[in-house]
Coordinates of C-alpha atoms and ligand atoms in Angstrom, one line a residue:
X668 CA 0.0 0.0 0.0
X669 CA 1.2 3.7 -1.0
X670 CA 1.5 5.5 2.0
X671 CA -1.7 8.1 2.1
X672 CA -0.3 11.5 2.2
X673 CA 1.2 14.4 0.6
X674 CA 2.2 17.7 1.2
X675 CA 0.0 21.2 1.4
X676 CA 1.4 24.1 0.9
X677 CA -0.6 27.1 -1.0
X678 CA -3.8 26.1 -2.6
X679 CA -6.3 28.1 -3.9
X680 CA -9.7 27.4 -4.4
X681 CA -10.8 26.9 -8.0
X682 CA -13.9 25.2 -9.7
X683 CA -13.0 21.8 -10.5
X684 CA -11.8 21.5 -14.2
X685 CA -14.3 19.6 -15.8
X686 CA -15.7 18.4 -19.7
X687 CA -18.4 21.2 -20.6
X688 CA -21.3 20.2 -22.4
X689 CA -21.4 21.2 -26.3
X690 CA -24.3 23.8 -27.4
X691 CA -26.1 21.6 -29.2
X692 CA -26.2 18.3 -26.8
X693 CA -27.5 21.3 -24.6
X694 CA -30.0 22.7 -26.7
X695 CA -30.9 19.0 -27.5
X696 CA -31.4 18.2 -23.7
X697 CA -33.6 21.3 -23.2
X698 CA -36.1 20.3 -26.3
X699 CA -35.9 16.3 -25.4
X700 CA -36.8 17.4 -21.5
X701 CA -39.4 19.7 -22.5
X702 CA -41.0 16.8 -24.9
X703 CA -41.3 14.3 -21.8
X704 CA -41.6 16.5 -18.9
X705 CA -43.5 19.4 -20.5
X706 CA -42.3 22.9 -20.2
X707 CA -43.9 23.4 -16.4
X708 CA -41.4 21.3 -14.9
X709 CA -38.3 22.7 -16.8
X710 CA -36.9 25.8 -15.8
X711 CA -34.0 27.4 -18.4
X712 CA -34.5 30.9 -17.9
X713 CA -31.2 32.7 -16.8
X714 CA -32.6 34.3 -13.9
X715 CA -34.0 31.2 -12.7
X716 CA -31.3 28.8 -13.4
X717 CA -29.1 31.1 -11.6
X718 CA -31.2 30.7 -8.4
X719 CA -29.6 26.6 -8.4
X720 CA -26.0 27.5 -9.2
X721 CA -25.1 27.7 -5.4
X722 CA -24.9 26.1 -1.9
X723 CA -24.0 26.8 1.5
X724 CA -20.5 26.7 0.3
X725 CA -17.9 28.8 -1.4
X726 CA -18.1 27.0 -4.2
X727 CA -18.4 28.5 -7.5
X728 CA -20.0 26.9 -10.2
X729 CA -21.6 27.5 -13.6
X730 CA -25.3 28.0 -13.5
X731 CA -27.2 25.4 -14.9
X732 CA -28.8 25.5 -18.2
X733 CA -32.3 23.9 -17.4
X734 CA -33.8 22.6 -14.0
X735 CA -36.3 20.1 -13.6
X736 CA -37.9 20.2 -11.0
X737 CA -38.8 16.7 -10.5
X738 CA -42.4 15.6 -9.5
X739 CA -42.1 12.1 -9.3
X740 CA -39.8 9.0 -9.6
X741 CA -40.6 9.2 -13.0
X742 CA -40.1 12.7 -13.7
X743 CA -36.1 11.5 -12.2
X744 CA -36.2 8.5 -14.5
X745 CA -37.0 10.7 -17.8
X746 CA -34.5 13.5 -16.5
X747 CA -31.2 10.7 -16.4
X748 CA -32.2 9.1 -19.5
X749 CA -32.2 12.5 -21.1
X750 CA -28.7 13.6 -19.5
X751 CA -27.7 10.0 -20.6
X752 CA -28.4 10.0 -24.3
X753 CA -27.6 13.9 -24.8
X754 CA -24.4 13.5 -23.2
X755 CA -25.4 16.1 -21.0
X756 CA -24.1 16.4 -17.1
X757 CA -26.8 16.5 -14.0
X758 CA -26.5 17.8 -10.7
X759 CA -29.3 16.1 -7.9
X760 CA -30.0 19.1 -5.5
X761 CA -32.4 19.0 -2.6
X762 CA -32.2 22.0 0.0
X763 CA -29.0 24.0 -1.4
X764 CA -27.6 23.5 2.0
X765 CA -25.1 21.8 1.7
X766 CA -21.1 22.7 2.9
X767 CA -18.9 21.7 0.4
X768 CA -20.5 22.2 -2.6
X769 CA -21.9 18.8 -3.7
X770 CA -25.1 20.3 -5.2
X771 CA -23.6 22.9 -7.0
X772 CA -23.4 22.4 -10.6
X773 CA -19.7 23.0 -11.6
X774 CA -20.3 22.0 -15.3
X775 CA -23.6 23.6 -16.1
X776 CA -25.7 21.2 -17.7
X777 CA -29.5 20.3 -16.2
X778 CA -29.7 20.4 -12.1
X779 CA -32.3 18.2 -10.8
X780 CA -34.2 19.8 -8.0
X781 CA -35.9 17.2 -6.0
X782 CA -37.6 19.8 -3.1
X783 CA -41.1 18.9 -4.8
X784 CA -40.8 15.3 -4.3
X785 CA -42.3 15.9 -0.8
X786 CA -44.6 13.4 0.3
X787 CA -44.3 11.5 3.2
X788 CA -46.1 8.1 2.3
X789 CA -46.4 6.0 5.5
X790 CA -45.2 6.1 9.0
X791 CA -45.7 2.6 10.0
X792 CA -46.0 2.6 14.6
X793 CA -45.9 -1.7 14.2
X794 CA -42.8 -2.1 12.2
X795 CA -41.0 1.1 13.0
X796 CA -40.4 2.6 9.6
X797 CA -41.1 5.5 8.0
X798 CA -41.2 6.1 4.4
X799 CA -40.0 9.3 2.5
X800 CA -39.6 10.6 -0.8
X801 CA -36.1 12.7 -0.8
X802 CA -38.0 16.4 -0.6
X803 CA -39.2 16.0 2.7
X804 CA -37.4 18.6 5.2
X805 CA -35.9 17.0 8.0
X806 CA -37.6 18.6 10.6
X807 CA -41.0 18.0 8.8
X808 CA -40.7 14.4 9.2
X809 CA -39.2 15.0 13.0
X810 CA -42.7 16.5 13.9
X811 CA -44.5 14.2 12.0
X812 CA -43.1 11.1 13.5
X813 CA -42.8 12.5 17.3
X814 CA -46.6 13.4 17.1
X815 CA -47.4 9.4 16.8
X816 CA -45.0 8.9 19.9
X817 CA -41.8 7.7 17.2
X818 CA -38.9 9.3 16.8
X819 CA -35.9 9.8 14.0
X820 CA -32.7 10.6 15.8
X821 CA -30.5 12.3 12.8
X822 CA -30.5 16.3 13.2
X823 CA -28.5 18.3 11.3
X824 CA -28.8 21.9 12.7
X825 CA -30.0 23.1 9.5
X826 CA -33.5 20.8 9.4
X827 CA -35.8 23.3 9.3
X828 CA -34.5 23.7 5.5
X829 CA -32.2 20.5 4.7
X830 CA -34.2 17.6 3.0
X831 CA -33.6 14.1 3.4
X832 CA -32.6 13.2 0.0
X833 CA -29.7 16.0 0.8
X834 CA -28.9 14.4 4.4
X835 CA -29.2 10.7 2.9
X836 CA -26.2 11.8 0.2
X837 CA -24.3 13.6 2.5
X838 CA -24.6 10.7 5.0
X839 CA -25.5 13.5 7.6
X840 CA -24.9 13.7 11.1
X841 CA -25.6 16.3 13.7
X842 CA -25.5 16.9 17.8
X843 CA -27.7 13.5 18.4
X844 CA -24.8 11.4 16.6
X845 CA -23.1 10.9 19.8
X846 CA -26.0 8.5 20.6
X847 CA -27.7 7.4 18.0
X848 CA -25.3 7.4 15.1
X849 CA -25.7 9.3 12.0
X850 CA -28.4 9.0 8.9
X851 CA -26.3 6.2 7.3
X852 CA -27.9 4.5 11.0
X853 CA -31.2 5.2 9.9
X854 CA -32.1 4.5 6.4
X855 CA -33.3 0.7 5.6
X856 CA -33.9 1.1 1.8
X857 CA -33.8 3.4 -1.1
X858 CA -35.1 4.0 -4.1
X859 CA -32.9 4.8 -6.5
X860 CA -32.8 5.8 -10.6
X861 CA -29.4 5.7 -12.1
X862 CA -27.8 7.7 -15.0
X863 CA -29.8 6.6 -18.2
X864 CA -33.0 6.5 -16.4
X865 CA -32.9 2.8 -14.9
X866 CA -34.2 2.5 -11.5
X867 CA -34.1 0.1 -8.9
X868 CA -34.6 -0.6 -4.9
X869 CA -31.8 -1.5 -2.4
X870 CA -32.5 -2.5 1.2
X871 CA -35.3 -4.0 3.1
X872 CA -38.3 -2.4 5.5
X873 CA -37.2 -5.1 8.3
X874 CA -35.6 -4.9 11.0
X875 CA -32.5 -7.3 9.7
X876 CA -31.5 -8.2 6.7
X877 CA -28.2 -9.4 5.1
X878 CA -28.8 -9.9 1.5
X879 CA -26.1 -9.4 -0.9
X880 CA -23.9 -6.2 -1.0
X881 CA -25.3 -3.8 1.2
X882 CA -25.8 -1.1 -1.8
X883 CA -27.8 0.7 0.3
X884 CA -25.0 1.6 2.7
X885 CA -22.8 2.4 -0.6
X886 CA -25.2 4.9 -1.6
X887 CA -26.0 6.7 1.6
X888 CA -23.2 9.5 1.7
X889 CA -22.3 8.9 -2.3
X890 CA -22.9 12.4 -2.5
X891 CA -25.2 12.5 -5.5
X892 CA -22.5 10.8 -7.9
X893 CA -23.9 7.3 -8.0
X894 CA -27.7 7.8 -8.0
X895 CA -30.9 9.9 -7.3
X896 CA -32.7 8.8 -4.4
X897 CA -36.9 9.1 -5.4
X898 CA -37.8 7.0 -2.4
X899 CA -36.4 6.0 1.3
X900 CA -37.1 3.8 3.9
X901 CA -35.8 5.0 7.4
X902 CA -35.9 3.1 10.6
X903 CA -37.9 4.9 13.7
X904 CA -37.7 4.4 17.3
X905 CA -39.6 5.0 20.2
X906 CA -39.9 8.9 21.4
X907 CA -37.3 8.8 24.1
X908 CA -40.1 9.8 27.4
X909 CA -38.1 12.5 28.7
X910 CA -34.9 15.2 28.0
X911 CA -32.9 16.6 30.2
X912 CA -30.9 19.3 29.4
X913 CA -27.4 21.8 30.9
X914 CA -24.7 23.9 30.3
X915 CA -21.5 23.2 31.8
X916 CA -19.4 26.6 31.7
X917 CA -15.4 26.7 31.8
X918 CA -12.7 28.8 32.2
X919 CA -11.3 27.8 28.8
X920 CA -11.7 25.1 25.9
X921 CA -8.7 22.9 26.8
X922 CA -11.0 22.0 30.4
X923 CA -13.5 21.5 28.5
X924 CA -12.6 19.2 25.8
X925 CA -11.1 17.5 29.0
X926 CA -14.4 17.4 30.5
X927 CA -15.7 15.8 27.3
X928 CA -13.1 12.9 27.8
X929 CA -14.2 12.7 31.8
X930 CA -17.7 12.4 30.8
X931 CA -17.1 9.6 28.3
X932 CA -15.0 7.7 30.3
X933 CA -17.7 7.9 33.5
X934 CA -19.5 5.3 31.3
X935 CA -22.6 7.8 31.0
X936 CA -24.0 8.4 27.3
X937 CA -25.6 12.0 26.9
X938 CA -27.1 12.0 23.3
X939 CA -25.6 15.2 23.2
X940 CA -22.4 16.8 23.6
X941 CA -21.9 20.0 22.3
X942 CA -18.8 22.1 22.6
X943 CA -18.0 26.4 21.9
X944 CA -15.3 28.1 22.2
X945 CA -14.3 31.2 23.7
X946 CA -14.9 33.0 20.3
X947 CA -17.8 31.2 19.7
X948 CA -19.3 32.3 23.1
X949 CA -18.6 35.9 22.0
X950 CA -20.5 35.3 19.0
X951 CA -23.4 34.4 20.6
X952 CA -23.4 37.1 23.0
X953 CA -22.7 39.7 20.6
X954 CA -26.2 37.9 18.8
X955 CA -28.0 38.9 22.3
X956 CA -27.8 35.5 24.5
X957 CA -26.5 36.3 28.1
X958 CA -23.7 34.3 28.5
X959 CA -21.7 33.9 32.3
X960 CA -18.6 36.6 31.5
X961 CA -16.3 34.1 33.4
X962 CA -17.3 31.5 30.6
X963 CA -14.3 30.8 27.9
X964 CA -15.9 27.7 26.9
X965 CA -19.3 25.7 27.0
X966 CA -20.5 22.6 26.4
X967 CA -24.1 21.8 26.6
X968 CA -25.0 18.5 27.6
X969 CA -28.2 16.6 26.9
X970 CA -29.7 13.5 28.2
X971 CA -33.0 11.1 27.2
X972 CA -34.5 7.9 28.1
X973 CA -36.3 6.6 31.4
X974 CA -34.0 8.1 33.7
X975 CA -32.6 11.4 31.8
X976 CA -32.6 13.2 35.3
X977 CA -31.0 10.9 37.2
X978 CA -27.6 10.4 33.9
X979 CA -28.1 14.5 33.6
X980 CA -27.4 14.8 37.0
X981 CA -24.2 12.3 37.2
X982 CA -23.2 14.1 33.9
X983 CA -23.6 17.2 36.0
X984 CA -21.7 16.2 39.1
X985 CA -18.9 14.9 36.5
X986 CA -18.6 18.3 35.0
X987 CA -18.6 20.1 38.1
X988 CA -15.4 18.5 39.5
X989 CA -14.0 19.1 36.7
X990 CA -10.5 21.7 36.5
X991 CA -11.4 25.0 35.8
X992 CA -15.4 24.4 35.4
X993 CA -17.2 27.4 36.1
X994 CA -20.7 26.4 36.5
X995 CA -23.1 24.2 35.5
X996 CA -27.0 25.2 34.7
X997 CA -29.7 22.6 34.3
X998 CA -32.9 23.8 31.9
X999 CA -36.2 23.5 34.6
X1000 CA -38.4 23.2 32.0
X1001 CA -38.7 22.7 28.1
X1002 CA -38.9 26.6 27.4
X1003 CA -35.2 26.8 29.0
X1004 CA -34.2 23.9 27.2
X1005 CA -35.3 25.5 23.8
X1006 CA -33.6 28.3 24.8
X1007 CA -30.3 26.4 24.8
X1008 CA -31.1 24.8 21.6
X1009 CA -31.9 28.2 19.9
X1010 CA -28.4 29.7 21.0
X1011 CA -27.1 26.1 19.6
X1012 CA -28.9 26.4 16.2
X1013 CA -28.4 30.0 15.9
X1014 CA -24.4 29.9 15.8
X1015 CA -24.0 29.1 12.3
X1016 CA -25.8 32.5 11.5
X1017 CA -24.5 34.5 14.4
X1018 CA -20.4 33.6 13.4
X1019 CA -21.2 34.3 10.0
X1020 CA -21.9 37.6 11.0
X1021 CA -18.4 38.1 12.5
X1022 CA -16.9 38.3 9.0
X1023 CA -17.6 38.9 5.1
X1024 CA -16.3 35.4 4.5
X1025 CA -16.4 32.2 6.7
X1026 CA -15.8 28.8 5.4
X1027 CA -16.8 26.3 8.8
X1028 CA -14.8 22.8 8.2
X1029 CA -16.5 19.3 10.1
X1030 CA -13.4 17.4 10.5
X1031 CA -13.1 14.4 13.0
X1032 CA -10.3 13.8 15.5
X1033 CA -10.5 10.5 18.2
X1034 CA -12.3 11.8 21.4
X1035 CA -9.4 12.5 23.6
X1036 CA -7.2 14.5 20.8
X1037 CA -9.9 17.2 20.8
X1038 CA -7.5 19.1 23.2
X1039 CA -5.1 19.1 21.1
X1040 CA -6.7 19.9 17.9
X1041 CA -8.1 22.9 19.4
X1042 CA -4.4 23.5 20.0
X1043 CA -3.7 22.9 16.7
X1044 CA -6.5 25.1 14.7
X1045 CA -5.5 28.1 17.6
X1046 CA -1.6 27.9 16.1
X1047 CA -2.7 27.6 12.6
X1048 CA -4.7 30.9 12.6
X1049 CA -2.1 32.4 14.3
X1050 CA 0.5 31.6 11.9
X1051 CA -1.6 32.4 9.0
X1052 CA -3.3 35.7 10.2
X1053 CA -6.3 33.9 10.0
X1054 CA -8.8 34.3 12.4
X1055 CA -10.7 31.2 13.5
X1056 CA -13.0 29.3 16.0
X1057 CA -14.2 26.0 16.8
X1058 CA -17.4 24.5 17.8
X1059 CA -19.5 21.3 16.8
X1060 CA -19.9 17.8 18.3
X1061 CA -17.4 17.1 20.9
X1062 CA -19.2 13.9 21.9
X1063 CA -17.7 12.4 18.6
X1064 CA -14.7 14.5 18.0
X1065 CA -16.2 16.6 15.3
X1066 CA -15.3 20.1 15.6
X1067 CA -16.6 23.0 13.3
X1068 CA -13.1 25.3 13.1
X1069 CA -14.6 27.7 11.5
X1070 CA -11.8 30.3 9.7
X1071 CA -13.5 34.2 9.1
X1072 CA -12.2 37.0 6.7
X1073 CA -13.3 40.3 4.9
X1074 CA -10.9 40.9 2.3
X1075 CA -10.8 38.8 -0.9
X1076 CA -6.9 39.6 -0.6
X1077 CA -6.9 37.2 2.5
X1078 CA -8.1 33.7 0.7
X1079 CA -4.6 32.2 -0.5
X1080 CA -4.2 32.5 3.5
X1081 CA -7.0 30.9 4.1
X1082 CA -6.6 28.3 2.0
X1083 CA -3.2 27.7 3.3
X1084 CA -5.2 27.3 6.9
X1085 CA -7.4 25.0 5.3
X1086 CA -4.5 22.9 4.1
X1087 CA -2.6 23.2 7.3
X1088 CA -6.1 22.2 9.3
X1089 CA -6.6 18.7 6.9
X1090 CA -3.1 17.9 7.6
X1091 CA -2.8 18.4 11.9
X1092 CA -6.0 16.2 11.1
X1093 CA -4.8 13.3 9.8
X1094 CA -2.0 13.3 12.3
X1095 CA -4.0 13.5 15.2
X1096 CA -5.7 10.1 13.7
X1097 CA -8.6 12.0 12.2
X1098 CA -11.0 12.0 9.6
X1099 CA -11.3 14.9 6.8
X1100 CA -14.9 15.0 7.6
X1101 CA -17.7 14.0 9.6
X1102 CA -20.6 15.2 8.3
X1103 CA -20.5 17.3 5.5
X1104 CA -19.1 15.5 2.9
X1105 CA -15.9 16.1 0.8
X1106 CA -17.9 17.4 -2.5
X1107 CA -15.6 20.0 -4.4
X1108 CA -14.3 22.0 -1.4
X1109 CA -12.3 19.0 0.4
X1110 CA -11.3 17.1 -3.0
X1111 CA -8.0 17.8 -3.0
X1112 CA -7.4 16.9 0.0
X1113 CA -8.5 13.4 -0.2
X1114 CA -5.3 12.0 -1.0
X1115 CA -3.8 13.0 2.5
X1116 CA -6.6 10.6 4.2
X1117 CA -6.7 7.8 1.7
X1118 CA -5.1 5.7 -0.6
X1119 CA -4.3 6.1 -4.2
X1120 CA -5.8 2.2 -4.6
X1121 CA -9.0 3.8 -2.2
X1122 CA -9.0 6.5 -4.5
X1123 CA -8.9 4.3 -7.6
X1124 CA -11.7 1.5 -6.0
X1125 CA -14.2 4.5 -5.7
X1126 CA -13.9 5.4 -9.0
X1127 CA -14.3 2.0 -10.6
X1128 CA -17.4 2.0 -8.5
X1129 CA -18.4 5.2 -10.0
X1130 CA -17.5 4.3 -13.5
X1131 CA -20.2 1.2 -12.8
X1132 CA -23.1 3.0 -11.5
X1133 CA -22.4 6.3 -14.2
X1134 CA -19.5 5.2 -17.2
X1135 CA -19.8 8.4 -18.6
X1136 CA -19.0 10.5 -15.5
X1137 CA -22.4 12.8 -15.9
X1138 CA -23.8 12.6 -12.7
X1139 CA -22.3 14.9 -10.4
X1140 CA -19.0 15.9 -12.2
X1141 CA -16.4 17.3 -10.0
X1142 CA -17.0 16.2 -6.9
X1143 CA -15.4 13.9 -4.5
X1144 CA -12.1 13.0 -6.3
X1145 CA -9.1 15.1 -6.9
X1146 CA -8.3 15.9 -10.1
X1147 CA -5.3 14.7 -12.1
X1148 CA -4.8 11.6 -9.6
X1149 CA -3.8 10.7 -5.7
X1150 CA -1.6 13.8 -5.1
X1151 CA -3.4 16.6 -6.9
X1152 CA -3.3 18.4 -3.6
Ligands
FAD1465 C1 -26.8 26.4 9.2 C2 -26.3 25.0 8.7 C3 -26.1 24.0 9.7 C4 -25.7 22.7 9.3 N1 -25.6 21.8 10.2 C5 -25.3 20.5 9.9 C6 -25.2 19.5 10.8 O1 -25.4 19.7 12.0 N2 -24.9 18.2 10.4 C7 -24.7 18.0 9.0 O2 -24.5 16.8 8.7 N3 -24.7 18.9 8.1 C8 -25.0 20.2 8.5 N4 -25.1 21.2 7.5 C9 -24.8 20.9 6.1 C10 -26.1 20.5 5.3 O3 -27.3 21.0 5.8 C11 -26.2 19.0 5.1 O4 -25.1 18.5 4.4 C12 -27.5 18.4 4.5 O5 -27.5 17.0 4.6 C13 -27.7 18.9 3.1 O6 -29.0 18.6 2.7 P1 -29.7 19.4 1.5 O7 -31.1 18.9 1.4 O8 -29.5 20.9 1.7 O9 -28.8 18.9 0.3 P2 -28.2 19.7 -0.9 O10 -27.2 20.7 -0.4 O11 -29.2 20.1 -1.9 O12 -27.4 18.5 -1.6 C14 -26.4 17.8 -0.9 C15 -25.9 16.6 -1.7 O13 -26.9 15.7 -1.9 C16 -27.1 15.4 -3.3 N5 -28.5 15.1 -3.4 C17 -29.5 15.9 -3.1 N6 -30.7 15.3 -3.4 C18 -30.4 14.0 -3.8 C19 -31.2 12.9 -4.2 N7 -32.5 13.0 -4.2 N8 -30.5 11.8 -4.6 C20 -29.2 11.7 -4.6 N9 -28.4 12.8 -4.2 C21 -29.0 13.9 -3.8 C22 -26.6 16.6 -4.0 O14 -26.1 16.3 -5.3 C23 -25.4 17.0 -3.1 O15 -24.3 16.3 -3.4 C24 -25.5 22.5 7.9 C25 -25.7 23.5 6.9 C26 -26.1 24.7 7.4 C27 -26.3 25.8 6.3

C-alpha cells in the first residue's frame, strides 16, 4: 500500500476543471426534457437557473442551463435518461444546503431539484419505519413522527430547510450522533434511478437483513455521484419519554474538551455533547444571549431515556469537579431547554456575521485528541493571520473550526489554513470529515486521508453506476490523480 499523504502548501480554491457540455447536446437536452416533462417542470431561464447554481459553500459553479424540477420517480427517471443520451451532465440538489459544494453544478448542464418530491407516504408505529420521498425537510418528518410517539434521531442543525434526499447523500450527522449514530444508522432502503433512467430498490423495510452487497449503505453519503434517491425507507424508534438538558461553563476550551473525555470515560452516554469556544461564546453574546462573562468555553450537555434526570445529574456532578469548570446550569423546563437549543442552532448564523467570508470545516479527531486539535487550529490561525473558532460535536470529536475573513486579498491564506487544518487532522488520527461530505471543497485533500488504490476502488465504483462520468462531475475526487493536492 502507498502511504496516504502528501504535502500542502498554497492552494487556492478553484472550480474543478471539468468536460463542458457542447451547445447543441445542450439545446438537444432542453427540447428532449421539454418533450417528456412538459415545459412546467423545466426551468432554463437565466434568472431562474441562476437561483440553483449555489450552496452553503464557497463554491463557484456555472449556472445550470435547465432545471427540472422533478415531480415524481418518473419525472427522475426521464431526466437521467435525457442527461444520458444527450451527453449532458446532472446535478441532484435538494435544499441548497449543503457545505462543500456537492449540489452545485460545476459543469452547467441540467440540475435536478428534488424539493417537490415531498410526500411523506407511511409512518408505520408496528414495524418502526417511515417512508420518505427525498424532498421531505428534516424537521418536517421529526414533527410528523414525534406526534405518533416515534422518533428519528438524525438532526442536522440546519433541518428546518435540509431535505432528506440531501442528508441521505451527504450521510449526515448532527448533535444527536453521539447517541444514536448518524443518517447512514437510519435508512433501511432506497429507491434509486441511475444515469440513463434505470431505477431500482436497495435494502429491506425489516428490521434485519443481510442480503447481498449492502448497496444501500454504498449509496448513503455517495454524495449524488452514483444515484438519485426518489424514495427511502428509514428506521424509527420510540420517542425517548423525557430530555434533560445543561450547560457546563469553563474557564477555557482545553478544560472543556477534557471534561468531554471525563464524561465519556464515566461510562454515561448524553445524546448530546456539544462544545463552543471562547470566540464562539462571543459570538453568541454579541447575537444577544446572556452568557456567564467568566465562561471561555461551553459545552451543553443533553440527556434522554427513562431516567434522563438521574444520567443529567451524574453528567452534572462529573462536569462540576471538573478543573477550571465554572458552572453548571440545568434547563427546569422545556422553554429553558429551547432556549439552549436556539443559542445552539443560531451559531452558524450568528459567526457568519463576524466576518464577510467564513468557510466552517467538520473534520473528526478520536475523542481525547480534541484538546489538542483545538491546540492545533488556535496555532494555525495564528501563523496564517487567520482568524478562526471552533465549535460542533465534541461527543464524537467533530469540531466545526470555522476560519472568518473580509478581504478577498486574505483567501490564499485561508486556503493555506485550510491545508494546514486537513493535515494536523490526519496526524492526530482523524477523519477529513464527519458530516459534511468532501464534495468540491475537500477534494484535493483526499489524497492525504486515503489511498491512491481507495482513491482508484471509488472510482471504478463510480464508472459502474455512471460510465460516462455525468452525474455529479467534480465532486469527491481530486483531479489529475492521488496527489493533486
Ligand atoms: C446552518 C447550517 C447548519 C448545518 N448543520 C449541519 C449538521 O449539524 N450536520 C450535518 O451533517 N450537516 C449540516 N449542515 C450541512 C447540510 O445541511 C447537510 O449536508 C445536509 O445534509 C444537506 O442537505 P440538503 O437537502 O440541503 O442537500 P443539498 O445541499 O441540496 O445536496 C447535498 C448533496 O446531496 C445530493 N443530493 C440531493 N438530493 C439528492 C437525491 N434525491 N438523490 C441523490 N443525491 C442527492 C446533492 O447532489 C449534493 O451532493 C449544515 C448546513 C447549514 C447551512
Amino acid at each position: 500500500m502507498s502511504a496516504a499523504r502528501a504535502t500542502i502548501d498554497v492552494v487556492v480554491l478553484h472550480a474543478p476543471e471539468v468536460d463542458l457540455p457542447s451547445r447543441a447536446a445542450i439545446d438537444r437536452a432542453k427540447i428532449e426534457l421539454e418533450r417528456r416533462l412538459g415545459p412546467s417542470k423545466v426551468l432554463t431561464g437565466v434568472e431562474a437557473c441562476a437561483t440553483y447554481a449555489s450552496d452553503d459553500s464557497d463554491v463557484e459553479g456555472r449556472a445550470p442551463d435547465a432545471v427540472v424540477v422533478a415531480a415524481s420517480a418518473s419525472d427522475v427517471a426521464a431526466t437521467l435518461a435525457v442527461a444520458q443520451v444527450c451527453d449532458v451532465p446532472v446535478t441532484p440538489r435538494a435544499g441548497g444546503t449543503g457545505r462543500t459544494g456537492g449540489a452545485v453544478p460545476v459543469a452547467g448542464g441540467i440540475v435536478l431539484a428534488t424539493h417537490a418530491l415531498a410526500r411523506l407516504k407511511d409512518i408505520d408505529r408496528a414495524n418502526l419505519i417511515a417512508v420518505v420521498e427525498p424532498g421531505v425537510v428534516t424537521g418536517d418528518l421529526h414533527a410528523a413522527v414525534e406526534r405518533e410517539g416515534l422518533f428519528y434521531a438524525p438532526d442536522p442543525n440546519s433541518l428546518d430547510s435540509c431535505m432528506l434526499g440531501g442528508n441521505i447523500a451527504e450521510n449526515a450527522g448532527g448533535p444527536r450522533a453521539f447517541k444514536y449514530g448518524v443518517t447512514r444508522d437510519w435508512v433501511l432502503g432506497l429507491e434509486v434511478a441511475l444515469i440513463g433512467g434505470r431505477a431500482f430498490r436497495t435494502g429491506r423495510r425489516t428490521a434485519k437483513g443481510v442480503t447481498g452487497y449492502d448497496v444501500t449503505a454504498l449509496l448513503v453519503g455517495s454524495e449524488g455521484t452514483l444515484g438519485v434517491f426518489t424514495e427511502a425507507t428509514l428506521r424509527l424508534v420510540p420517542k425517548p419519554p423525557a430530555i434533560a438538558t445543561a450547560l457546563a461553563l469553563f474557564s477555557d476550551v482545553r478544560a472543556a474538551a477534557d471534561a468531554v473525555g471525563a464524561i465519556v470515560a464515566a461510562g454515561v452516554v448524553p445524546r448530546c455533547l456539544e462544545l463552543l469556544d471562547a470566540a464562539t461564546l462571543d459570538a453568541v453574546r454579541a447575537a444577544g444571549v446572556s452568557v456567564d462573562p467568566r465562561a471561555g468555553a461551553m459545552l451543553l450537555i443533553e440527556v434522554d431515556g427513562e431516567a434522563a434526570e438521574a444520567g443529567l445529574l451524574r453528567v452534572g456532578e462529573i462536569a462540576a469537579a471538573c478543573p477550571r469548570n465554572v458552572d453548571v446550569l440545568v434547563a427546569q423546563d422545556a422553554a429553558q431547554r429551547d432556549r439552549l437549543w436556539a443559542a445552539r442552532r443560531t451559531l452558524s448564523k450568528a459567526t457568519r456575521k463576524l466576518a464577510r467570508h467564513k468557510v466552517s470545516e467538520d473534520v473528526v479527531v478520536p475523542r481525547t485528541r480534541i484538546a489538542e486539535l483545538l491546540a492545533r487550529a488556535e496555532s494555525i490561525g495564528a501563523a496564517t493571520g487567520v482568524r478562526q473558532l471552533a465549535y460542533g460535536h465534541a461527543g464524537d470529536g467533530n469540531l466545526h473550526v470555522n476560519f472568518l475573513w473580509n478581504d478577498d486579498a486574505e483567501r490564499p491564506a485561508v486556503d493555506r489554513a485550510i491545508g494546514l487544518l486537513m493535515r494536523a487532522t490526519i496526524e492526530l488520527g482523524g477523519t477529513l470529515s464527519g458530516e459534511h461530505g468532501i464534495g468540491v471543497s475537500k477534494a484535493r485533500y483526499l489524497g492525504l486521508e486515503q489511498s491512491e488504490e481507495l482513491i482508484a476502488l471509488q472510482r471504478d465504483i463510480k464508472r459502474v453506476f455512471d460510465p460516462k462520468g455525468l452525474l455529479n462531475p467534480g465532486k469527491i475526487f481530486p483531479e489529475g490523480g492521488h496527489k493533486a493536492c
